[in-house]
mmCIF file of C-alpha atoms in Angstrom:
data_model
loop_
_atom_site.group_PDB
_atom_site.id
_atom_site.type_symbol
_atom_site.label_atom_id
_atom_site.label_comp_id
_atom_site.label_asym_id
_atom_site.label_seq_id
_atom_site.Cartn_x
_atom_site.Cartn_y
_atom_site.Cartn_z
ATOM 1 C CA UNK A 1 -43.773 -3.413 -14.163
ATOM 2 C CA UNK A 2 -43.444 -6.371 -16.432
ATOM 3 C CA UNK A 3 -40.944 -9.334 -15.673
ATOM 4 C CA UNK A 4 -38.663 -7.796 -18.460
ATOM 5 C CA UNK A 5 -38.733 -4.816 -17.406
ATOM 6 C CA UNK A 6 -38.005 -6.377 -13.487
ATOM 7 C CA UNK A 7 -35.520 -8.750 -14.539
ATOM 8 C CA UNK A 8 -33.587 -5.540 -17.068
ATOM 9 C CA UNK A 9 -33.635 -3.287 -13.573
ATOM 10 C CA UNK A 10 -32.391 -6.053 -11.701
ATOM 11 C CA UNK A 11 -29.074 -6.623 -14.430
ATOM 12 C CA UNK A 12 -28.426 -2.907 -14.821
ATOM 13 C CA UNK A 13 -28.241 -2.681 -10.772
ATOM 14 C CA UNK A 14 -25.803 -5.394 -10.494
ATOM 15 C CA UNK A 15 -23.779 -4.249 -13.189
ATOM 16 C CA UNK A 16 -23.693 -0.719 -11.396
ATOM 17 C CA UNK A 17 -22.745 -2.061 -7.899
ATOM 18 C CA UNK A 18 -19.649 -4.110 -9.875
ATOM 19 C CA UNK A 19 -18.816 -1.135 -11.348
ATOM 20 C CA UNK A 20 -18.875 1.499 -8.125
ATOM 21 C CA UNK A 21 -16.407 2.282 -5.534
ATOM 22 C CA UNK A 22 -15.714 -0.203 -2.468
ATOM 23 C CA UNK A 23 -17.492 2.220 -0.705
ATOM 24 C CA UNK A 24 -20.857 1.030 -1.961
ATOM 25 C CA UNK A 25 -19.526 -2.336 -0.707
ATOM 26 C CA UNK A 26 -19.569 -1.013 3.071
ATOM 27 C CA UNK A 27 -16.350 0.534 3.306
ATOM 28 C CA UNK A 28 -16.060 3.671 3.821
ATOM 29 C CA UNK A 29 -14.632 6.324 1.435
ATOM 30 C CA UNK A 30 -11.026 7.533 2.299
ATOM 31 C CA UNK A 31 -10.880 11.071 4.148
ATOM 32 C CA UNK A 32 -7.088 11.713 3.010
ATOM 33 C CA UNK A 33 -6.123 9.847 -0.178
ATOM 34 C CA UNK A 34 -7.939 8.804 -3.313
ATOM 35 C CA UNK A 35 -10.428 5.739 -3.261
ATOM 36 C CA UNK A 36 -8.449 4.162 -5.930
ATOM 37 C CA UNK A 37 -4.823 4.918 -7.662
ATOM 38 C CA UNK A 38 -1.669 5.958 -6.030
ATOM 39 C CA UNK A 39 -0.097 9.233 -5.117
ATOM 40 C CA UNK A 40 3.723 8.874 -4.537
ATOM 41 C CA UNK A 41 4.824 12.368 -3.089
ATOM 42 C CA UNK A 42 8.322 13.099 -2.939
ATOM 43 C CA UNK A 43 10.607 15.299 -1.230
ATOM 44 C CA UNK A 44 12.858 16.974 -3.968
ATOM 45 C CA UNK A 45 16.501 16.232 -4.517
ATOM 46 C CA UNK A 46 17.852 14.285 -7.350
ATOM 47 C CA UNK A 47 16.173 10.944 -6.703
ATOM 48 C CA UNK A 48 19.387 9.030 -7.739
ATOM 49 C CA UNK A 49 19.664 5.209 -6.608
ATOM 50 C CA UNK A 50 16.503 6.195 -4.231
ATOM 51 C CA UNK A 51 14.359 3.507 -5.942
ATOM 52 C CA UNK A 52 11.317 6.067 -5.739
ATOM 53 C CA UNK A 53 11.553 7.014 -10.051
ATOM 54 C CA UNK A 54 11.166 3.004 -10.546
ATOM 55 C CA UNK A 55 8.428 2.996 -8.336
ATOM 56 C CA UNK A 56 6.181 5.357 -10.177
ATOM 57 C CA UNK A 57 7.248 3.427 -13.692
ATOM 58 C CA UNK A 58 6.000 0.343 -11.875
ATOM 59 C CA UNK A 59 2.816 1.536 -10.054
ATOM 60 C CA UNK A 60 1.931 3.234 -13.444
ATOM 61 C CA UNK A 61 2.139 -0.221 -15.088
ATOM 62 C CA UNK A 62 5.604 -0.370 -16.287
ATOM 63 C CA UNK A 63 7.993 0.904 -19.317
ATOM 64 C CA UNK A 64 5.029 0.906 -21.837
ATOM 65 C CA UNK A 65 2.274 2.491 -19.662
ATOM 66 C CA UNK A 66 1.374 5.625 -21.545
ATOM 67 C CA UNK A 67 2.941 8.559 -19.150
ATOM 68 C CA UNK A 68 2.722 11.987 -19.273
ATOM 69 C CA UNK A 69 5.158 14.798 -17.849
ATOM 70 C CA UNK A 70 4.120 17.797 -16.644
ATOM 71 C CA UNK A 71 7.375 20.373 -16.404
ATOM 72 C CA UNK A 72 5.062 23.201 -15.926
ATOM 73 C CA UNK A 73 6.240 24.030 -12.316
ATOM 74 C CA UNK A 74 9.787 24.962 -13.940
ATOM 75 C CA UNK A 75 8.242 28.227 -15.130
ATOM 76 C CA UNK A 76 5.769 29.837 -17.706
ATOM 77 C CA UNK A 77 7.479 32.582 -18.213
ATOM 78 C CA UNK A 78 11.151 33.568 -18.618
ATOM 79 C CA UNK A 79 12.451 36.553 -17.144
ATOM 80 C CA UNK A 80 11.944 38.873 -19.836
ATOM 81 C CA UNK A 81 8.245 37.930 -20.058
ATOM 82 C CA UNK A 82 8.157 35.512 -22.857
ATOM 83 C CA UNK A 83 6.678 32.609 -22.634
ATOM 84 C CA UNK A 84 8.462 29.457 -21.587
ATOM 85 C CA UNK A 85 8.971 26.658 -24.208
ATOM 86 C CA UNK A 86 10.354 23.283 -22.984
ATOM 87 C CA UNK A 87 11.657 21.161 -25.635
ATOM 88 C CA UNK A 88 10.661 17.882 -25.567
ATOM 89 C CA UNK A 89 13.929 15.865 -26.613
ATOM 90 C CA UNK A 90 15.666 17.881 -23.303
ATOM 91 C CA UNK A 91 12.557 17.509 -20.671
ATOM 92 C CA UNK A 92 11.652 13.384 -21.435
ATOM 93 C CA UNK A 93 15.691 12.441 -22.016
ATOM 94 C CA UNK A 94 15.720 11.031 -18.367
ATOM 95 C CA UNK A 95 12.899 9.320 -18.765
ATOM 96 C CA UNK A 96 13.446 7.602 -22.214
ATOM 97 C CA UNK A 97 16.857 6.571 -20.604
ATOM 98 C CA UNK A 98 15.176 4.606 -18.492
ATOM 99 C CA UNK A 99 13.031 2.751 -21.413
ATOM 100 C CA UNK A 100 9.541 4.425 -21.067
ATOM 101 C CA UNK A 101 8.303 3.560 -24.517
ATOM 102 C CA UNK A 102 4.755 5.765 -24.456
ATOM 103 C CA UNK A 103 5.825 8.920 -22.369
ATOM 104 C CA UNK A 104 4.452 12.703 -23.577
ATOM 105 C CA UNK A 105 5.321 15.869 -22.141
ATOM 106 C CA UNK A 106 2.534 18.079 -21.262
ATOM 107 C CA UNK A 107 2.309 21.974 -20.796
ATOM 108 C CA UNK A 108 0.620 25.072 -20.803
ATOM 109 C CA UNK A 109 0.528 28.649 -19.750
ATOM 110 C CA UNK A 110 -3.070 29.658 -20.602
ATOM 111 C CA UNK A 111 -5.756 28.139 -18.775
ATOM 112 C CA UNK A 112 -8.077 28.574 -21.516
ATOM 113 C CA UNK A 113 -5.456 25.574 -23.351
ATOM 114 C CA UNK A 114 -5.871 23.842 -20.546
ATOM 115 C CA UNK A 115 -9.825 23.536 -20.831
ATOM 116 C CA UNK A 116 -9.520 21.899 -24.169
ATOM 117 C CA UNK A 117 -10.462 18.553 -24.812
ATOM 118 C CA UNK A 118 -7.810 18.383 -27.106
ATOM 119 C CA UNK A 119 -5.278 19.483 -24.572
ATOM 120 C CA UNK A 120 -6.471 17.272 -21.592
ATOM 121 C CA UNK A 121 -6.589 14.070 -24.317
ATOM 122 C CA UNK A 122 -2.787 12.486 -23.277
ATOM 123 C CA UNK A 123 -4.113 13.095 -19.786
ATOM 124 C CA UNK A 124 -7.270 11.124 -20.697
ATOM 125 C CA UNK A 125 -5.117 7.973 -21.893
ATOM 126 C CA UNK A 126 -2.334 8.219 -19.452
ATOM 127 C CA UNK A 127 -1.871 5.755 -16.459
ATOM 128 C CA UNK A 128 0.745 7.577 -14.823
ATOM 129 C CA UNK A 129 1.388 11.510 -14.654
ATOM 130 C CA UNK A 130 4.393 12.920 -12.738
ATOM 131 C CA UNK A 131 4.686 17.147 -12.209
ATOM 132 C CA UNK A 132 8.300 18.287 -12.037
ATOM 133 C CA UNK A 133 9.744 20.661 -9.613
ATOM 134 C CA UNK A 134 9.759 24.082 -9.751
ATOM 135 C CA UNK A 135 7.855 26.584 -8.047
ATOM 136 C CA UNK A 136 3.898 25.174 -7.169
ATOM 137 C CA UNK A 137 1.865 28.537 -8.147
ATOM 138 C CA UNK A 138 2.905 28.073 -11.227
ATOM 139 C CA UNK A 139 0.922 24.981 -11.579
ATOM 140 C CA UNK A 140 -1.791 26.699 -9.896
ATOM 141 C CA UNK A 141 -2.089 29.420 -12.734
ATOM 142 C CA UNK A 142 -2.062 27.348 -15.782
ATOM 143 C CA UNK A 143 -4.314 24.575 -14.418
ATOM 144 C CA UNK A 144 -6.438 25.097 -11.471
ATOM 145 C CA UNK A 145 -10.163 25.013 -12.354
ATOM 146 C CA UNK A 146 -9.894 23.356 -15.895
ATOM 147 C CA UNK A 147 -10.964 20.578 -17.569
ATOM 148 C CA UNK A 148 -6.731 19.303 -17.321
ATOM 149 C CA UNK A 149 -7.240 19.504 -13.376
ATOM 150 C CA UNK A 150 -10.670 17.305 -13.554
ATOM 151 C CA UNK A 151 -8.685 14.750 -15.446
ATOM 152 C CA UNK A 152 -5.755 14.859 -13.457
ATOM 153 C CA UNK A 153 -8.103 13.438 -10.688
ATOM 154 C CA UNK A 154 -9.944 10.760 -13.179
ATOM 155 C CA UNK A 155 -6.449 8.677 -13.536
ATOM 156 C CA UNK A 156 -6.753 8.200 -9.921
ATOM 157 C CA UNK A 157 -10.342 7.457 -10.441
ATOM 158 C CA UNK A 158 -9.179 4.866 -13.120
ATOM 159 C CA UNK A 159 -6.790 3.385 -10.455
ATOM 160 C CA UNK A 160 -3.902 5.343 -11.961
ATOM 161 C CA UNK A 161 -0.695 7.072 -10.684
ATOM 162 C CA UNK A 162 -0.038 10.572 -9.904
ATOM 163 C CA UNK A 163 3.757 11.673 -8.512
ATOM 164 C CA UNK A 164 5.598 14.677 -8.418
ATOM 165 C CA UNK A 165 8.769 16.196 -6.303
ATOM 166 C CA UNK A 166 9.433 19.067 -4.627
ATOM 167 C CA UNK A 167 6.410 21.546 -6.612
ATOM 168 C CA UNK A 168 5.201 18.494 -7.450
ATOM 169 C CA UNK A 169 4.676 16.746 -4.495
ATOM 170 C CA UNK A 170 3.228 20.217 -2.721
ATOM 171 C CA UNK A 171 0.729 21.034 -5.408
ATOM 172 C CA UNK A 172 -0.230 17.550 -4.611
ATOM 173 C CA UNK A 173 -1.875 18.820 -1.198
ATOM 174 C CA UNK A 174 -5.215 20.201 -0.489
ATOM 175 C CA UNK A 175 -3.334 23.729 0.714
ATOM 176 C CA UNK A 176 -1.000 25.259 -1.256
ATOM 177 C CA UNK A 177 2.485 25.544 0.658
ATOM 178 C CA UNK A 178 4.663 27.969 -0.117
ATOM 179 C CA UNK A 179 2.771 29.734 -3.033
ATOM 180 C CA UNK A 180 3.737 33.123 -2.677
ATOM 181 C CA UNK A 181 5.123 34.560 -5.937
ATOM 182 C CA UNK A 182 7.840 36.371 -4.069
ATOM 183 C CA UNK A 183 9.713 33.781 -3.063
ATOM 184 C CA UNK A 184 9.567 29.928 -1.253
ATOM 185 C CA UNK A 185 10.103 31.728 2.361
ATOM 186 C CA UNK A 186 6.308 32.454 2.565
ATOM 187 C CA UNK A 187 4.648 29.812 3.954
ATOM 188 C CA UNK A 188 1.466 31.073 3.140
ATOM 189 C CA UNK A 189 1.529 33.413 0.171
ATOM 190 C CA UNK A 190 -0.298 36.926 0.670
ATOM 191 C CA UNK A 191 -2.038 36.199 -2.499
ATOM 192 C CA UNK A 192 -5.481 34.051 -2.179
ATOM 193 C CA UNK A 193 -5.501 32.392 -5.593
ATOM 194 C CA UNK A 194 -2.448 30.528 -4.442
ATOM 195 C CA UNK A 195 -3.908 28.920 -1.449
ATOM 196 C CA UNK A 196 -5.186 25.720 -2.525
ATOM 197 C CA UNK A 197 -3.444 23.004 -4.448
ATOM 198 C CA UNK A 198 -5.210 20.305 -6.257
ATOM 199 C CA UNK A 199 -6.059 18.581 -3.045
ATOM 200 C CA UNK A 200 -5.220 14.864 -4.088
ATOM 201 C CA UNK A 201 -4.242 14.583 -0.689
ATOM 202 C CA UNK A 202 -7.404 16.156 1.037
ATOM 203 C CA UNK A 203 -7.052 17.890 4.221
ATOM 204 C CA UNK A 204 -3.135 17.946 3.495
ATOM 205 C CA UNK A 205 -0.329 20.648 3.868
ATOM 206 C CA UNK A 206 2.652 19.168 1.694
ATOM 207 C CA UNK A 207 6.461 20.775 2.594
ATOM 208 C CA UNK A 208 9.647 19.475 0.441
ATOM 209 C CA UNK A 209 13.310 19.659 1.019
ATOM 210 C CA UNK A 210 13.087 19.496 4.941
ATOM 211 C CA UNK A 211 16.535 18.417 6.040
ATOM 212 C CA UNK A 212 18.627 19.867 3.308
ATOM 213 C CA UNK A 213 17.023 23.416 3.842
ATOM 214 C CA UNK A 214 16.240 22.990 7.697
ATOM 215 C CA UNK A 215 12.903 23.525 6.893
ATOM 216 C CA UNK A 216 11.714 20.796 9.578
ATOM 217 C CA UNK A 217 9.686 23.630 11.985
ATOM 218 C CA UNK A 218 8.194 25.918 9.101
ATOM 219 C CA UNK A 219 4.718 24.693 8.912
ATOM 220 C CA UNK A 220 4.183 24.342 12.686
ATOM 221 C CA UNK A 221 2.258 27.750 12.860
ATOM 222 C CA UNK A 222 0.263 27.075 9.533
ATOM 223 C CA UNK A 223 -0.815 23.557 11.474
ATOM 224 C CA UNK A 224 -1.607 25.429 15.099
ATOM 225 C CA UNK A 225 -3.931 28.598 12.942
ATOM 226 C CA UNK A 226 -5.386 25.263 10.826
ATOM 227 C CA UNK A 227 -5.456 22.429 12.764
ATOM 228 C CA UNK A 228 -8.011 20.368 10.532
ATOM 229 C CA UNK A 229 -4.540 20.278 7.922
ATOM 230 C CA UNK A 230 -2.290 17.477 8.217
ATOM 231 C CA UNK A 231 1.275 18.957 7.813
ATOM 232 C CA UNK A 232 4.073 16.331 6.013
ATOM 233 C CA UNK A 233 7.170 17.525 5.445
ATOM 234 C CA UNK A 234 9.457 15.568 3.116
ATOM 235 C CA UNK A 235 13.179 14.769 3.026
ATOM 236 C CA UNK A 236 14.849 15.068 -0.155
ATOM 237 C CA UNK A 237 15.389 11.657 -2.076
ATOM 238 C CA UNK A 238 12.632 10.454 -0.061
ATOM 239 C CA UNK A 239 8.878 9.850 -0.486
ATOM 240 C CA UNK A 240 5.754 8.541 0.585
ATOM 241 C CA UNK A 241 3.557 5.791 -1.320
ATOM 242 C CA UNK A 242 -0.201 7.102 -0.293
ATOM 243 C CA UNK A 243 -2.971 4.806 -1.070
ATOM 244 C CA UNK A 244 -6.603 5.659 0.560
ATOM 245 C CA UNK A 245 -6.111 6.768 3.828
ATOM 246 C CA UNK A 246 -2.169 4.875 4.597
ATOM 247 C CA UNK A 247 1.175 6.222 3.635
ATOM 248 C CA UNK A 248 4.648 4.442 3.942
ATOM 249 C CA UNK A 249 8.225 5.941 3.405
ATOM 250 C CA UNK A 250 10.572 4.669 0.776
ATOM 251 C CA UNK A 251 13.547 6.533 -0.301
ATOM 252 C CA UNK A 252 16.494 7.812 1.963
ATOM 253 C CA UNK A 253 15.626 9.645 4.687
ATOM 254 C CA UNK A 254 13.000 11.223 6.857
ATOM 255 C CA UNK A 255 8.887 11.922 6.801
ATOM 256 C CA UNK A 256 7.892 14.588 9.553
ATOM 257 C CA UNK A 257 4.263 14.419 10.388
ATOM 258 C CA UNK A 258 2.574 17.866 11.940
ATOM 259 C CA UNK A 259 -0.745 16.335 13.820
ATOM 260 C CA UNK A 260 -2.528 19.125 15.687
ATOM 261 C CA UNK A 261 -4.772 16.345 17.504
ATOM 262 C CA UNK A 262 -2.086 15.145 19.685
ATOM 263 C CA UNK A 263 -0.816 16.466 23.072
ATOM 264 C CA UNK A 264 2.910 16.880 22.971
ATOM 265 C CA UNK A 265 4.920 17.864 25.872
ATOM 266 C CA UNK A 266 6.809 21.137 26.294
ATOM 267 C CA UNK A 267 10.426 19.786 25.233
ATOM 268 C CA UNK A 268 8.854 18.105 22.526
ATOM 269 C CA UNK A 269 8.502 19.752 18.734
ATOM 270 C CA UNK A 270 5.062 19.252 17.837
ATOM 271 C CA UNK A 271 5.395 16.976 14.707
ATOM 272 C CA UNK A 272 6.833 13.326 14.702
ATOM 273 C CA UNK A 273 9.745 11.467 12.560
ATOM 274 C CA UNK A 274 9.200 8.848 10.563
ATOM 275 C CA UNK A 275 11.829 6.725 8.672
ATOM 276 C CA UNK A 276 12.056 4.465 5.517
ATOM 277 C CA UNK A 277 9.568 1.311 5.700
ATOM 278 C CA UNK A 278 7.512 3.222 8.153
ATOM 279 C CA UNK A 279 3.606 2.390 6.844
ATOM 280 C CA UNK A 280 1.265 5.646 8.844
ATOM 281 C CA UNK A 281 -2.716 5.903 8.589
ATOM 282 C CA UNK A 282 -3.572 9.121 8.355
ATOM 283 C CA UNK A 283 -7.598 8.905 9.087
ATOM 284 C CA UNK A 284 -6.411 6.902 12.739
ATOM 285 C CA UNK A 285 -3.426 8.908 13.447
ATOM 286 C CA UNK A 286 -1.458 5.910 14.222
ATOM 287 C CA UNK A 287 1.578 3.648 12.898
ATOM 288 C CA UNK A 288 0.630 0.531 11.156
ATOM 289 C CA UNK A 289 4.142 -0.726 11.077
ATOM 290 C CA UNK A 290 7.291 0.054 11.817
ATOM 291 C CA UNK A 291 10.042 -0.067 8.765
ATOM 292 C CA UNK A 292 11.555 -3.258 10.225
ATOM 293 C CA UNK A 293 7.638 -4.982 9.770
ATOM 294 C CA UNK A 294 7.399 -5.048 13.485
ATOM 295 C CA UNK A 295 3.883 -4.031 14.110
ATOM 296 C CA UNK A 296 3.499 -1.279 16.707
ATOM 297 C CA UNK A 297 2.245 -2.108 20.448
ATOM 298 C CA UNK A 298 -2.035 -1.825 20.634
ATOM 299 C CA UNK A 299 -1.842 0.988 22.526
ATOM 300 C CA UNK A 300 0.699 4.129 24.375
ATOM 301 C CA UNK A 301 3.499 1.863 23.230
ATOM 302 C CA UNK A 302 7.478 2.449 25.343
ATOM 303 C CA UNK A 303 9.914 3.978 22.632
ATOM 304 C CA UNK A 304 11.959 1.974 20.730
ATOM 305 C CA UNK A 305 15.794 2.105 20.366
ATOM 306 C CA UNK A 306 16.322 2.489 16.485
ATOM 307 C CA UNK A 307 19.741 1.340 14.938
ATOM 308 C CA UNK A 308 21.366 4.731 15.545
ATOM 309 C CA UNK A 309 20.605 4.907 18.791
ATOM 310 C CA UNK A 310 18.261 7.444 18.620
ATOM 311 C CA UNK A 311 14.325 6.519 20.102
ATOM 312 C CA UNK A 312 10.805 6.415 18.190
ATOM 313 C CA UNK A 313 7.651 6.648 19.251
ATOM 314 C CA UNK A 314 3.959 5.836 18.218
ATOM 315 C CA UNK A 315 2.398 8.627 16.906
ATOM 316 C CA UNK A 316 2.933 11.857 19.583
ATOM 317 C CA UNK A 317 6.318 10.934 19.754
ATOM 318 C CA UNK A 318 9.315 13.348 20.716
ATOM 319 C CA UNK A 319 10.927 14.573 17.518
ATOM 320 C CA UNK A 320 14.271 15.690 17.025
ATOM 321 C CA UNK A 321 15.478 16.056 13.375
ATOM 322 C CA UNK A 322 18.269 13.918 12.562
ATOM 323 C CA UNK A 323 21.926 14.847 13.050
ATOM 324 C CA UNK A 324 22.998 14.394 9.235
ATOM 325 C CA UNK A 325 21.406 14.329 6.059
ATOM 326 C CA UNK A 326 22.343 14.165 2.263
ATOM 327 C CA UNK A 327 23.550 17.533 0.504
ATOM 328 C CA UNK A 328 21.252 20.138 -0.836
ATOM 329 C CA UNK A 329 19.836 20.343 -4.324
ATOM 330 C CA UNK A 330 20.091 22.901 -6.596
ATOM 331 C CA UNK A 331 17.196 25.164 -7.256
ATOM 332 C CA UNK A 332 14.515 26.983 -5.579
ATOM 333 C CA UNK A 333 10.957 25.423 -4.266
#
């Protein structure tokens, strides 16, 4: 080889190592959440004075970050079998209210749309893309296995933001809660297409709405018949912030967390409560830090008296959901 050709090899290997993943630095790829971007997953409800909306504006890179909206899980077809049409100047009002300056609302019903470069192109540009609620298989039908999925995953690749509520924060896991056609009673829907979501949280069951809809124990036999799955369930007005393989709560309320590789006791339910501040790594199975910034004891740390007098644990903790929690939302997950 001549000492061009050595010293060219040397310069293109350099520039690829810049250019890859930490993980060709020595760290290891995450096993939940992306390498790079956010996800922030939220649990439904009307997200008012929650802070969690102006935290996706932010994380996507502010009120002129290109954005796109994805109102797909609201339905693609109305009830006499047309096909759904959501008009832009009612589904991006919100948002322009709160200043966006380069936000564009995205949807489909045919798959074969979605496999369209043209299609996927705001998707392409966007920093930040946030699915509305709704019902999750619905997002599973027009987009699942198309070219609009694949770039849904590249603006985490490009260190991006991805959020959603309710539908949106489920389709978010890797399996598909609640995807039965039928109705949102059926944890696991009967029909297979609608078992997987698009798995931006790998290895995740996602469940929304929790305390308003007493939904806190529903996923506790889908977590025993798949224990590989980590099960969160999600209060409404509340979230979590997930970047690689560590989650912490914002919002208003409560984060359950199913983990099948702890021994609980027989009084206890066999998930944990988390609370606002909490930061949880979800490759360790441990708390990082507590939402006052106390960091947890090493190791089989006493419980703690919280500020309502209740007690929290380290991870394998008793939990008990809590005795009061905001009004329901309208609508049907």
């Amino acid at each position: 080889m001549s000492q061009r050709s050595s010293s060219t090899a040397a310069v293109a290997l350099g520039l690829a190592l810049l250019a890859a993943p930490n993980v060709a630095r020595g760290q290891s790829a995450p096993e939940y959440g992306p390498a790079r971007g956010t996800l922030l997953i939220v649990g439904g409800g009307s997200l008012r004075d929650a802070g969690i909306t102006e935290k996706f504006i932010e994380l996507a890179g502010g009120k002129d970050a290109k954005i796109v909206v994805v109102p797909t899980a609201g339905g693609n077809k109305n009830q006499d079998g047309s096909l759904k049409v959501y008009k832009e100047e009612d589904a991006l009002r919100s948002w322009k209210a709160r200043g966006l300056t380069h936000v564009t609302l995205l949807h489909t019903a045919d798959p074969k749309v979605a496999n369209t470069p043209e299609f996927v192109k705001p998707i392409a540009e966007a920093s930040g893309i946030w699915f509305e609620g709704g019902r999750q298989w619905n997002l599973v039908d027009s987009y699942a296995n198309t070219l609009a999925e694949r770039e849904f995953h590249r603006v985490l690749e490009r260190g991006g933001v991805i959020g959603g509520s309710s539908a949106g924060a489920t389709i978010q896991g890797d399996f598909l809660v609640r995807g039965a056609i039928e109705g949102n009673t059926q944890i696991v829907a009967p029909e297979p297409e609608h078992h997987k979501g698009f798995a931006f949280l790998r290895k995740s069951a996602i469940d929304q709405h929790i305390n308003t809809r007493n939904r806190w124990d529903d996923i506790v036999p889908l977590i025993k018949d798949q224990p590989d799955l980590l099960g969160i369930g999600l209060s409404e007005n509340t979230a979590i912030v997930v970047k690689g393989d560590t989650f912490e709560v914002i919002g208003a309320w409560k984060v359950a967390v199913h983990d099948n590789t702890r021994i609980y006791q027989p009084w206890e339910k066999p998930y944990y409560v988390l609370s606002v501040g909490d930061v949880y790594n979800m490759k360790t199975r441990r708390i990082e830090k507590f939402g006052i910034g106390a960091a947890p004891a090493a190791a089989n740390p006493e419980s703690r008296q919280t500020s309502n007098g209740g007690t929290r644990r380290q991870a394998g903790a008793t939990a008990t959901a809590p005795a009061a929690a905001p009004a329901a939302s309208a609508g049907s997950r």
